Short mmCIF file of C-alpha atoms in Angstrom, two decimals:
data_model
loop_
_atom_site.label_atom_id
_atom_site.label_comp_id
_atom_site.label_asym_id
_atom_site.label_seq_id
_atom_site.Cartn_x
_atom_site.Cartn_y
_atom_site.Cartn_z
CA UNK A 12 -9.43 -68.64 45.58
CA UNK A 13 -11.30 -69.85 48.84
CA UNK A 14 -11.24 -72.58 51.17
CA UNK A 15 -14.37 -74.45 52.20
CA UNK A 16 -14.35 -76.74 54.85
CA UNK A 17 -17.30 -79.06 56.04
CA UNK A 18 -17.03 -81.22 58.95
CA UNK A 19 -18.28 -84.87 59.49
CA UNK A 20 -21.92 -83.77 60.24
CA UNK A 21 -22.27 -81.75 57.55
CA UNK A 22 -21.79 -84.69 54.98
CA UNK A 23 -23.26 -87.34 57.50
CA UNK A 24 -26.44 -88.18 55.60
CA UNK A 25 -26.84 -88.13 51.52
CA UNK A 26 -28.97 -85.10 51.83
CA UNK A 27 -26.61 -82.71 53.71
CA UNK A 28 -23.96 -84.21 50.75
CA UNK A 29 -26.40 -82.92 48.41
CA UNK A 30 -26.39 -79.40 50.54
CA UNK A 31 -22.58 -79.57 50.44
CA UNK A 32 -22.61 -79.87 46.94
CA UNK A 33 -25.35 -76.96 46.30
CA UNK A 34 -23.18 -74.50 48.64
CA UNK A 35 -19.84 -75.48 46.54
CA UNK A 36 -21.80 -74.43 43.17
CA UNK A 37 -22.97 -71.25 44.51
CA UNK A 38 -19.29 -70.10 44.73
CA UNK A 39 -18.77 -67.62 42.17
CA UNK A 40 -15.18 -68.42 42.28
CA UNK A 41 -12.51 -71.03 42.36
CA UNK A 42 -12.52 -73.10 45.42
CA UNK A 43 -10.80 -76.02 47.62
CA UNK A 44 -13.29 -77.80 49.53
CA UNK A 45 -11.97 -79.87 52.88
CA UNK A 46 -14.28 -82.37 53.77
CA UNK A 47 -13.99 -84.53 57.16
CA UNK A 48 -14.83 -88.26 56.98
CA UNK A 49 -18.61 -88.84 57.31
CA UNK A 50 -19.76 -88.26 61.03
CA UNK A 51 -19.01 -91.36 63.68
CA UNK A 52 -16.83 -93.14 60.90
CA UNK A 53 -13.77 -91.77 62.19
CA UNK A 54 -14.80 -93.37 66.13
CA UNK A 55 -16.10 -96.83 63.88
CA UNK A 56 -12.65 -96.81 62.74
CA UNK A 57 -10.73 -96.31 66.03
CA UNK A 58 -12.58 -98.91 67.63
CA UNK A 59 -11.34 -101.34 64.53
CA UNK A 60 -8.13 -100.46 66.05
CA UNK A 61 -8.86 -101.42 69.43
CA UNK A 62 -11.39 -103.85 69.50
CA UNK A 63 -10.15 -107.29 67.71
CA UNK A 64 -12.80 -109.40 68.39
CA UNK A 65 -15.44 -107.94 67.09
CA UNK A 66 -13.73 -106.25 64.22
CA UNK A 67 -15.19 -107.84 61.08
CA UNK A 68 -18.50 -107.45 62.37
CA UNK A 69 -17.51 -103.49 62.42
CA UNK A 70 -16.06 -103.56 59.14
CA UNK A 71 -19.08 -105.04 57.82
CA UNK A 72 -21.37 -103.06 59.67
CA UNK A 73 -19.81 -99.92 58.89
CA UNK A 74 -19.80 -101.31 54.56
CA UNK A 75 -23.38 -101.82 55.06
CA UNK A 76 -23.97 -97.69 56.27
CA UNK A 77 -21.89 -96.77 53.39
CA UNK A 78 -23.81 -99.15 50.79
CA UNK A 79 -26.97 -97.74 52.19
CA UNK A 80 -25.64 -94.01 51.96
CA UNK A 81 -24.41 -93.88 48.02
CA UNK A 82 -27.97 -95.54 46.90
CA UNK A 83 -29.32 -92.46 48.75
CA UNK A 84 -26.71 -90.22 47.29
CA UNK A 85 -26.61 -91.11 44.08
CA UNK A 86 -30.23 -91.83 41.27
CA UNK A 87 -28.35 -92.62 38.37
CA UNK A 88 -27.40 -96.67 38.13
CA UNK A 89 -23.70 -95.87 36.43
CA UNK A 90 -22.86 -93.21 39.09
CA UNK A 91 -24.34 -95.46 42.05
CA UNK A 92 -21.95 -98.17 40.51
CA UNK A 93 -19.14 -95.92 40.14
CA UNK A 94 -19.61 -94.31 43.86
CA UNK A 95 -19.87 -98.58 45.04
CA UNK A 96 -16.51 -99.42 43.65
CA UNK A 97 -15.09 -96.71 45.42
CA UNK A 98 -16.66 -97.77 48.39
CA UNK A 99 -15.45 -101.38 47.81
CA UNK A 100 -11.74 -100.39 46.60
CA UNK A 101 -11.74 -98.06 50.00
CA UNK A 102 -13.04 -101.41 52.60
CA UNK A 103 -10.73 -103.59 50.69
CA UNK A 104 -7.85 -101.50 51.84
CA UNK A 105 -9.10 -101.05 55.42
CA UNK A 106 -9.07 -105.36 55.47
CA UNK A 107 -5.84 -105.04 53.96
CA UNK A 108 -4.93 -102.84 56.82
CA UNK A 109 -6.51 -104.87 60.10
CA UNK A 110 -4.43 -107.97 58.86
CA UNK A 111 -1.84 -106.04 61.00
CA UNK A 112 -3.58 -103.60 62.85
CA UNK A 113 -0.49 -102.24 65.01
CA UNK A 114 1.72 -101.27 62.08
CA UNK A 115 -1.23 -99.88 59.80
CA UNK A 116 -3.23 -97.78 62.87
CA UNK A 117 -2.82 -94.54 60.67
CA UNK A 118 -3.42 -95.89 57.54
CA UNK A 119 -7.06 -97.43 58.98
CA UNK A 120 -7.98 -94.06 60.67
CA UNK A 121 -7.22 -92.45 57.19
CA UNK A 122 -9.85 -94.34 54.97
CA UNK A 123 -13.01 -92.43 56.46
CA UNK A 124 -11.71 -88.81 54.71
CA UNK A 125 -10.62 -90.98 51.64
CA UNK A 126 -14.21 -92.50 51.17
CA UNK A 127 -16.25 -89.03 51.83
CA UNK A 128 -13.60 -86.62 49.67
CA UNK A 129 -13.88 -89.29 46.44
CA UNK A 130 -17.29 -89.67 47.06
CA UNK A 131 -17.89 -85.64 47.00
CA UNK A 132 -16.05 -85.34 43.14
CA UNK A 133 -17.88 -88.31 41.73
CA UNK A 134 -20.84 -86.30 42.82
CA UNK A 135 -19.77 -82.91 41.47
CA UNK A 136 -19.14 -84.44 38.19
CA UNK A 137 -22.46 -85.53 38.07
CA UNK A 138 -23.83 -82.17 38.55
CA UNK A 139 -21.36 -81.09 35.34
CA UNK A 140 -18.67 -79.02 37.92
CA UNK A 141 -15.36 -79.51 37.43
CA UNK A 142 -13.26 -80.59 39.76
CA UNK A 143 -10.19 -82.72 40.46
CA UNK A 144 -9.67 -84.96 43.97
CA UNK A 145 -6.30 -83.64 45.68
CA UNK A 146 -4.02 -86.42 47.20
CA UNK A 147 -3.64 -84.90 50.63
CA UNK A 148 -0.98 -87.75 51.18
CA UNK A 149 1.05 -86.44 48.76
CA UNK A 150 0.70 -82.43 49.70
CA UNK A 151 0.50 -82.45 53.50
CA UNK A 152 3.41 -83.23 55.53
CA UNK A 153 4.48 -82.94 59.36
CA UNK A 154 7.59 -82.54 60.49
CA UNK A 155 9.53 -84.51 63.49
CA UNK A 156 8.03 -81.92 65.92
CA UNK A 157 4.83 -82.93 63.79
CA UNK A 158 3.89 -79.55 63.06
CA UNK A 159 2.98 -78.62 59.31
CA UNK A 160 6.52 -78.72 56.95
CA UNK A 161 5.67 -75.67 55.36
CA UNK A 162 8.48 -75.45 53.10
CA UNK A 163 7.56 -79.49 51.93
CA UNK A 164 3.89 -78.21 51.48
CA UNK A 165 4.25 -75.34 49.60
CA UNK A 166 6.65 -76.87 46.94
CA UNK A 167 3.81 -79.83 46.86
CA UNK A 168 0.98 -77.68 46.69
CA UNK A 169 2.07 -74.99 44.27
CA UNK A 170 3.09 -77.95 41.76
CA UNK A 171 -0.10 -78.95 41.81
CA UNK A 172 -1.72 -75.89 40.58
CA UNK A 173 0.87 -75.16 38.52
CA UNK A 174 -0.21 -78.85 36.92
CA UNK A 175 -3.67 -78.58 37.40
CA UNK A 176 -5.01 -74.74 36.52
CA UNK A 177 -8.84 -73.50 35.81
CA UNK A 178 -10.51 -76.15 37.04
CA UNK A 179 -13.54 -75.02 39.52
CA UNK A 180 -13.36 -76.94 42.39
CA UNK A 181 -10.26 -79.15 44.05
CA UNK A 182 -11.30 -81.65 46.72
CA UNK A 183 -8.36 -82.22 49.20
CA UNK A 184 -9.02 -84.68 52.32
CA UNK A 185 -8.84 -82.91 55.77
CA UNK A 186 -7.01 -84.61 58.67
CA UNK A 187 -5.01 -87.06 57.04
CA UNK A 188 -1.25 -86.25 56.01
CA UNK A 189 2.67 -88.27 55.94
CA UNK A 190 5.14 -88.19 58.54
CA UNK A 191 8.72 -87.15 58.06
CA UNK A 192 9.37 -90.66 57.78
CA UNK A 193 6.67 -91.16 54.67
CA UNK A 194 4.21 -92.74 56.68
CA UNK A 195 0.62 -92.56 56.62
CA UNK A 196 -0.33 -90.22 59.71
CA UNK A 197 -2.76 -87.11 60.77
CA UNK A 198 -3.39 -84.02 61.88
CA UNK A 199 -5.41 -85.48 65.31
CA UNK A 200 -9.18 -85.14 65.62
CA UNK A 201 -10.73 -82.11 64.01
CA UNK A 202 -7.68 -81.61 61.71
CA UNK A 203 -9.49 -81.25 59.09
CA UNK A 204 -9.64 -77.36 60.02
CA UNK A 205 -5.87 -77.42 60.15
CA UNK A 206 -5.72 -78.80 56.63
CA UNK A 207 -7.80 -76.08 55.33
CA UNK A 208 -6.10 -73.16 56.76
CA UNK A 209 -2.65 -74.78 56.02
CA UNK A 210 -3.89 -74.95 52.14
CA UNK A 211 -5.32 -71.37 52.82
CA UNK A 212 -2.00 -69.96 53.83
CA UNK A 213 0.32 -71.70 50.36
CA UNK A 214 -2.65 -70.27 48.30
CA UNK A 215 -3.09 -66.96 49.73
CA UNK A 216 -6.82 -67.53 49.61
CA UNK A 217 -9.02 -64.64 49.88
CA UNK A 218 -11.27 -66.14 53.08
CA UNK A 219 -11.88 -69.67 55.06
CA UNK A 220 -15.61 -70.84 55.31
CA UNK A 221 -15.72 -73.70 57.89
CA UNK A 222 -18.79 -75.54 57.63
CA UNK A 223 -20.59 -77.31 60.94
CA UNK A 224 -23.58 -78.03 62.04
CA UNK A 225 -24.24 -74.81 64.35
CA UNK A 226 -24.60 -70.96 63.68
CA UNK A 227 -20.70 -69.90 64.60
CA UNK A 228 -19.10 -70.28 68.20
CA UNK A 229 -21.10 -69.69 71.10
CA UNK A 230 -20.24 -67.53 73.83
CA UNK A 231 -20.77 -70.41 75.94
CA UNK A 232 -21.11 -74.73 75.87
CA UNK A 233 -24.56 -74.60 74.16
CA UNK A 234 -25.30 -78.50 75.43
CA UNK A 235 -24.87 -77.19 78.69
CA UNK A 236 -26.12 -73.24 79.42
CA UNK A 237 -29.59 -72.61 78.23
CA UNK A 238 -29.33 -68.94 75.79
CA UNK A 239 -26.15 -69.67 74.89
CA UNK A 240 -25.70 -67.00 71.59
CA UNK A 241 -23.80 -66.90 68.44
CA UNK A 242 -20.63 -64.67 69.05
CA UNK A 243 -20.44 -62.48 65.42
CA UNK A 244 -16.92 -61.58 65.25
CA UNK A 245 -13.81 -62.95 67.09
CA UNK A 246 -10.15 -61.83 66.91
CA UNK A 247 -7.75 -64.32 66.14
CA UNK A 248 -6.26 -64.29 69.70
CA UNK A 249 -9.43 -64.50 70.79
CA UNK A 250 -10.77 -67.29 68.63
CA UNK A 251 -7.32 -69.31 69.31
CA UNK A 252 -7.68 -68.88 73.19
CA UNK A 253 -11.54 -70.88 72.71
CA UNK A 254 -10.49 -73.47 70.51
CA UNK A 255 -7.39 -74.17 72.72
CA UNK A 256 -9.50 -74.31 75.94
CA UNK A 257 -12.12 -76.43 74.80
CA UNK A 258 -14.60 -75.13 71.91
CA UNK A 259 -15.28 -78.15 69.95
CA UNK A 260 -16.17 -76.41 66.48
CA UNK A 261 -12.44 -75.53 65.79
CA UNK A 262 -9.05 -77.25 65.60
CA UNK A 263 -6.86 -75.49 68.07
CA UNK A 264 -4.17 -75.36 66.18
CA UNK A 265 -6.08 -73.45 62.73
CA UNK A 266 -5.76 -70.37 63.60
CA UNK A 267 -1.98 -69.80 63.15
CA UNK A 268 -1.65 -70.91 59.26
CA UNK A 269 -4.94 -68.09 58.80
CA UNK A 270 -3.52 -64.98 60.74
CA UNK A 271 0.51 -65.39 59.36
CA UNK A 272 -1.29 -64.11 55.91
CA UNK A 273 -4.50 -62.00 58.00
CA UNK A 274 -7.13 -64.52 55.92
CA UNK A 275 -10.53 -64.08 57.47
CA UNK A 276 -12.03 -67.20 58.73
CA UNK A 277 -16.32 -67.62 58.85
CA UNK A 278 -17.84 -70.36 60.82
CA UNK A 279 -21.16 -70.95 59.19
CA UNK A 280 -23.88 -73.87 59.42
CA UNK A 281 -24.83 -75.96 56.63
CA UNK A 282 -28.17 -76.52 57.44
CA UNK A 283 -28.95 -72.45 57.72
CA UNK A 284 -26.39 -71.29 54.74
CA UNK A 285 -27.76 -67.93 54.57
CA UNK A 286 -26.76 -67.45 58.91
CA UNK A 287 -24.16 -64.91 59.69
CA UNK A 288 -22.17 -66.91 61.76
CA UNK A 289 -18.95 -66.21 63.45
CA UNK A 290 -16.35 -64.09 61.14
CA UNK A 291 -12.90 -64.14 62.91
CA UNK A 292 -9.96 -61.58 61.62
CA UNK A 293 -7.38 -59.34 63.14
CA UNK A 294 -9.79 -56.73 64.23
CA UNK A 295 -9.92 -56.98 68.49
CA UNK A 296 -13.09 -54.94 70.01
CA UNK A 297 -12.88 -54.25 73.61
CA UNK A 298 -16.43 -55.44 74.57
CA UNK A 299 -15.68 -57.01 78.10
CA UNK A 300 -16.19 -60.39 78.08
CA UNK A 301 -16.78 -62.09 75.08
CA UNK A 302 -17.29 -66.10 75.52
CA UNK A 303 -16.18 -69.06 78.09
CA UNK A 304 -15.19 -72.50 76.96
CA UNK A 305 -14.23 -75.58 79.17
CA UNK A 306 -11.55 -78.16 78.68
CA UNK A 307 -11.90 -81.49 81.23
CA UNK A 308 -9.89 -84.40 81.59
CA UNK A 309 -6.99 -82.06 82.94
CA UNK A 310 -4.14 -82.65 85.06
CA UNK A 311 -2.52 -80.99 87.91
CA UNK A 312 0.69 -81.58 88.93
CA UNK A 313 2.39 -79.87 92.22
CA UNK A 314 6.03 -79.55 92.50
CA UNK A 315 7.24 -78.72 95.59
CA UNK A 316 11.01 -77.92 96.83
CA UNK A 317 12.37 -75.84 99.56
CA UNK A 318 15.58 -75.44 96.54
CA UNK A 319 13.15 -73.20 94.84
CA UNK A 320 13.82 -70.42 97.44
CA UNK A 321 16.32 -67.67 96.51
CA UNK A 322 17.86 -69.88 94.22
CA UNK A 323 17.64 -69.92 90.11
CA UNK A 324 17.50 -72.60 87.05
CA UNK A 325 14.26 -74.87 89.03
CA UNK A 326 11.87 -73.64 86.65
CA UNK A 327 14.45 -74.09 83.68
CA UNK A 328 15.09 -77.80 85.21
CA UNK A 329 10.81 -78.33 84.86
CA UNK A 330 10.65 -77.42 81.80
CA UNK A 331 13.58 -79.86 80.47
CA UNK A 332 11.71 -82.83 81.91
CA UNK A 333 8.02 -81.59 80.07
CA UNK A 334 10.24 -80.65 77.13
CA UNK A 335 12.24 -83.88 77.05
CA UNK A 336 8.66 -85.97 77.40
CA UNK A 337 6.92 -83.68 74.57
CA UNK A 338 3.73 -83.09 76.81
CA UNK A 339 2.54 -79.38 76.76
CA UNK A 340 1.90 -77.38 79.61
CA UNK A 341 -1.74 -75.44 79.87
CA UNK A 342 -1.16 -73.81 83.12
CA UNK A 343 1.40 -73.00 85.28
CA UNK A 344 0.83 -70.56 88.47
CA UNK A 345 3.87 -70.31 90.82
CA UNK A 346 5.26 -69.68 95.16
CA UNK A 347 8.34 -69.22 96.52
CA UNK A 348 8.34 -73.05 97.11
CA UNK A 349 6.02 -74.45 94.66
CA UNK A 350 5.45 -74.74 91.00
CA UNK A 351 2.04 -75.65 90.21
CA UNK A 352 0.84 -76.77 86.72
CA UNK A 353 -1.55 -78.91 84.00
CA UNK A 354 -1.18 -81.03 81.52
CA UNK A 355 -4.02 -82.82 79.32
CA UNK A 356 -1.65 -85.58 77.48
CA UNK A 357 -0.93 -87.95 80.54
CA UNK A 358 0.90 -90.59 77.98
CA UNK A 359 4.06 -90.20 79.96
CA UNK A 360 2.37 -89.00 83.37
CA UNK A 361 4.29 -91.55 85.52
CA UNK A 362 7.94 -91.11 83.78
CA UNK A 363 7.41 -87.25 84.00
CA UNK A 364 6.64 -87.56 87.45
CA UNK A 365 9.30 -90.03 88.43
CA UNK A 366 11.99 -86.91 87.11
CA UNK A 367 10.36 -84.80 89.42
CA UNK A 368 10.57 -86.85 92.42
CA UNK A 369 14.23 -86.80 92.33
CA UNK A 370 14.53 -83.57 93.72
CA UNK A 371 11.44 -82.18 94.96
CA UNK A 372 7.42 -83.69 96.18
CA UNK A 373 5.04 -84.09 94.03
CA UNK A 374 1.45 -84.05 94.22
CA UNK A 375 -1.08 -85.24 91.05
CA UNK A 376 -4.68 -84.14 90.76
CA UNK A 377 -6.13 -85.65 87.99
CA UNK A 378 -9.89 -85.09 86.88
CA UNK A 379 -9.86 -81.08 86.54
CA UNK A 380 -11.39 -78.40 84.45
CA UNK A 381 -9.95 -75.63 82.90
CA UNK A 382 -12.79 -72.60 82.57
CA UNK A 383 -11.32 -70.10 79.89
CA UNK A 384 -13.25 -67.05 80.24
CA UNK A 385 -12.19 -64.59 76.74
CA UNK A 386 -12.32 -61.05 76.50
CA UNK A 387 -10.58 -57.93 77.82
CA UNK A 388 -8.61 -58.56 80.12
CA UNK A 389 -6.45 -55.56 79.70
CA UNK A 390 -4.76 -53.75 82.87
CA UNK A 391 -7.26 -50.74 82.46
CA UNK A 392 -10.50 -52.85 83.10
CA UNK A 393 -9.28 -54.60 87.00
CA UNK A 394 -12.75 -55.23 86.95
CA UNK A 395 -13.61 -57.51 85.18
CA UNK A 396 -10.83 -60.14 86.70
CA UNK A 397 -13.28 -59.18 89.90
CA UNK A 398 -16.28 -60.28 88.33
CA UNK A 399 -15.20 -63.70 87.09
CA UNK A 400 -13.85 -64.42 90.62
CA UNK A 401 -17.28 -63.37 92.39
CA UNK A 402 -19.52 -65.25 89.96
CA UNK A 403 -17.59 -68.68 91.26
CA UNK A 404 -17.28 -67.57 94.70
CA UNK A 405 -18.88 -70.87 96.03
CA UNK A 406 -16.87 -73.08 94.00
CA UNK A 407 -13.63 -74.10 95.42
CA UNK A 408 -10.63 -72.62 92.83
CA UNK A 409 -7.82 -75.13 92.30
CA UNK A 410 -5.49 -72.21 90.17
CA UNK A 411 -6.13 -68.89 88.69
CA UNK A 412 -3.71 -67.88 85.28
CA UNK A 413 -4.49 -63.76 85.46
CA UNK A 414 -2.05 -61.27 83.79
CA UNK A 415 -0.03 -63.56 81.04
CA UNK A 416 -2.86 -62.21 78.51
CA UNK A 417 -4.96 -59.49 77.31
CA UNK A 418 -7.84 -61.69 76.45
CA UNK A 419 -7.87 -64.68 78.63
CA UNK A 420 -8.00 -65.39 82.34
CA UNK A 421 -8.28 -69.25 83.01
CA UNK A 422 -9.62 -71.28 86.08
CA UNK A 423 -8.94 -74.84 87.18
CA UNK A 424 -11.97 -76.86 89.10
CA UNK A 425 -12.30 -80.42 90.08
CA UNK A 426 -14.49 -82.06 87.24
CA UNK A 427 -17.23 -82.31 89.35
CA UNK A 428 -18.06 -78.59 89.32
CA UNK A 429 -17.69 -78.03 85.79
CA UNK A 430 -21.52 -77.68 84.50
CA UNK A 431 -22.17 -75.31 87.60
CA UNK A 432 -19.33 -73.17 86.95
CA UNK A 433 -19.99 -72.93 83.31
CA UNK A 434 -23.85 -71.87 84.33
CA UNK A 435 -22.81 -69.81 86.79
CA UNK A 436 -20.05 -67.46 84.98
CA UNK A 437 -22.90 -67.40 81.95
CA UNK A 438 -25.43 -65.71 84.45
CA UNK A 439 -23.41 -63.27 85.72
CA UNK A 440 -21.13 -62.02 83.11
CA UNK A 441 -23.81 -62.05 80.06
#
């Protein structure tokens, strides 16, 4: 069995549907297809959430792109007026929802992958393949840590097949999922990668096809460095480190469910079908440098403390108060009297900082950049850790992370120099 994935651009208009639906019938085999809700639904529906003055007029206005999109979809009057009541059933529950918009924020963000994924099998059932629409409420789960509850998901999902055998195609919605307390919740933005390789991993599927709007990952931020290029084959370290650091066309977290079983994943682009794309597996090739991705709206947070020196358990007494707030560390570089380090979730910035403060200065930079520049990094290459360093030499270097990995070295910049780093590093390293 395989897993095909297609993100919001890819089933944005009626006629990349229609390619969707032509790729899925091409498969000579059994497949689960992922779809993401239709592209800029997803934002429509977070502003919904914020916005409550306006928000009918975005309900409405949002119906009205929908209405307009299954008449385009769909020729046949019976199927048009099947694919409408969807559509209606769907934006009667989102009204339902904004009645209290506070307690049902999840539930409203969770009607864009609902309306595209039902949309998708009335439209293969038209074209005579059979298929069945997967309730990825009732198969995908996160724990308290909310990470995937693998041993909840595989009971769910192997159930279902065990239920529901020989059909050709199962439609599952990406992103959305339940909480360990039942309620509706997701995956955050781009999960609908995660769900794919999560369903990859229960069914042991034989590869991952992730479908976007671009030929593979780039070896460099395409809408900012002219010749950016297609990279053809990525480890899974390697692939991790980009999506991590900052390239958009994968969830950072979809790697892991994908290399536990050594499942190849191929990025390829819906428009150009027959493209090689980007094929990631367990195969690392020493080549140097391979790509550089970017990840803004960083922070930087120094800690400072003469009771660092000659003394142990400060780092372990960091950590507690990061650990104890749930916010992730990207970076950390350290001195004999000074810890420094980056966060990007600044939810709890000013209680995290407040711990700190009680026994040591602190000093927050906020607007920074990490640069994550992939490749070989390995001890027996020192030079290219040389190169990266001399191709930013006139851009001032907030911390370097060198050493902790094989295949990354990572930079921190204000903001501000971002697009001339990126341009820079491309120039001299490719």
């Amino acid at each position: 069995m395989k897993v095909l994935k297609f993100g919001g651009t890819s089933v944005g208009t009626a006629d990349r549907m229609l390619k969707v639906r032509d790729i899925v019938m091409s498969q000579t085999d059994s497949c689960i297809v992922v779809l993401s809700a239709l592209s800029g639904t997803t934002n429509e529906l977070e502003l919904i959430t914020k916005k409550t003055e306006d928000k009918e007029r975005r309900i409405e206005s949002l119906k009205e792109h929908y209405d307009c999109y299954i008449k385009n979809l769909f020729e046949d009057p019976e199927k048009c007026q099947l694919a409408q009541d969807c559509v209606d059933y769907y934006f009667g529950k989102l009204r339902e929802y904004c009645e209290d918009v506070e307690l049902n924020k999840k539930g409203i963000l969770a009607i864009g992958e609902q309306i595209s994924n039902h949309l998708f099998t009335i439209l293969l059932s038209v074209s005579a393949v059979s298929n069945m629409l997967m309730s990825a409420l009732d198969l995908i789960r996160i724990n308290e840590s909310e990470e995937p509850d693998y041993p909840y998901i595989n009971q769910a999902v192997k159930t279902f097949f065990s239920k529901n055998e020989g059909l050709a195609c199962y439609v599952c919605p990406g992103y959305i999922c339940r909480n360990s307390f039942g309620e509706i919740d997701n995956l955050k933005r781009g999960g609908s990668d995660f769900t794919a390789t999560i369903l990859a991993n229960i069914v042991e599927a034989s590869f991952v096809e992730i479908w976007t709007d671009i030929d593979g990952m780039h070896n460099n931020d395409p809408r900012i460095v002219e010749h950016a290029s297609p990279i053809r084959h990525l480890s899974y370290e390697e692939a991790s480190e980009l999506a991590y650091f900052g390239a958009k066309i994968l969830h950072p977290s979809c790697i892991l469910p994908v290399m536990q079983k050594k499942i190849p994943v191929v990025l390829k682009n819906t428009l150009f079908p027959h493209e090689q794309g980007t094929k990631i597996n367990a195969v690392r090739r020493k080549e140097g440098i391979r790509a550089i991705a970017a990840k803004d709206h960083i922070t930087m947070i120094n800690i400072l403390s003469d009771r660092m020196l000659n003394t142990y358990g400060f780092l372990r007494k960091v950590f507690e108060i990061f650990e104890k707030y749930q916010t992730p560390i990207d970076m950390i570089t350290t001195s004999e009297v000074a810890v420094s380090l980056t966060i990007d979730n600044m939810q709890f910035l000013s209680q995290i900082t407040d711990e700190l403060c009680a026994f040591s200065k602190v000093e927050v930079y906020k607007k920074q950049t990490i640069i994550c520049i992939v490749g070989d990094f390995s001890p027996e290459k020192p030079s290219v850790g040389s190169r990266v360093l001399s191709s930013l030499s006139s851009i001032p270097l907030r911390m370097v992370s060198y050493g902790g990995s094989a295949s990354n070295m990572s930079i921190l910049i204000d903001d501000y120099y971002k697009e001339e780093a990126l341009k820079m590093l491309h120039k001299n390293l490719f």
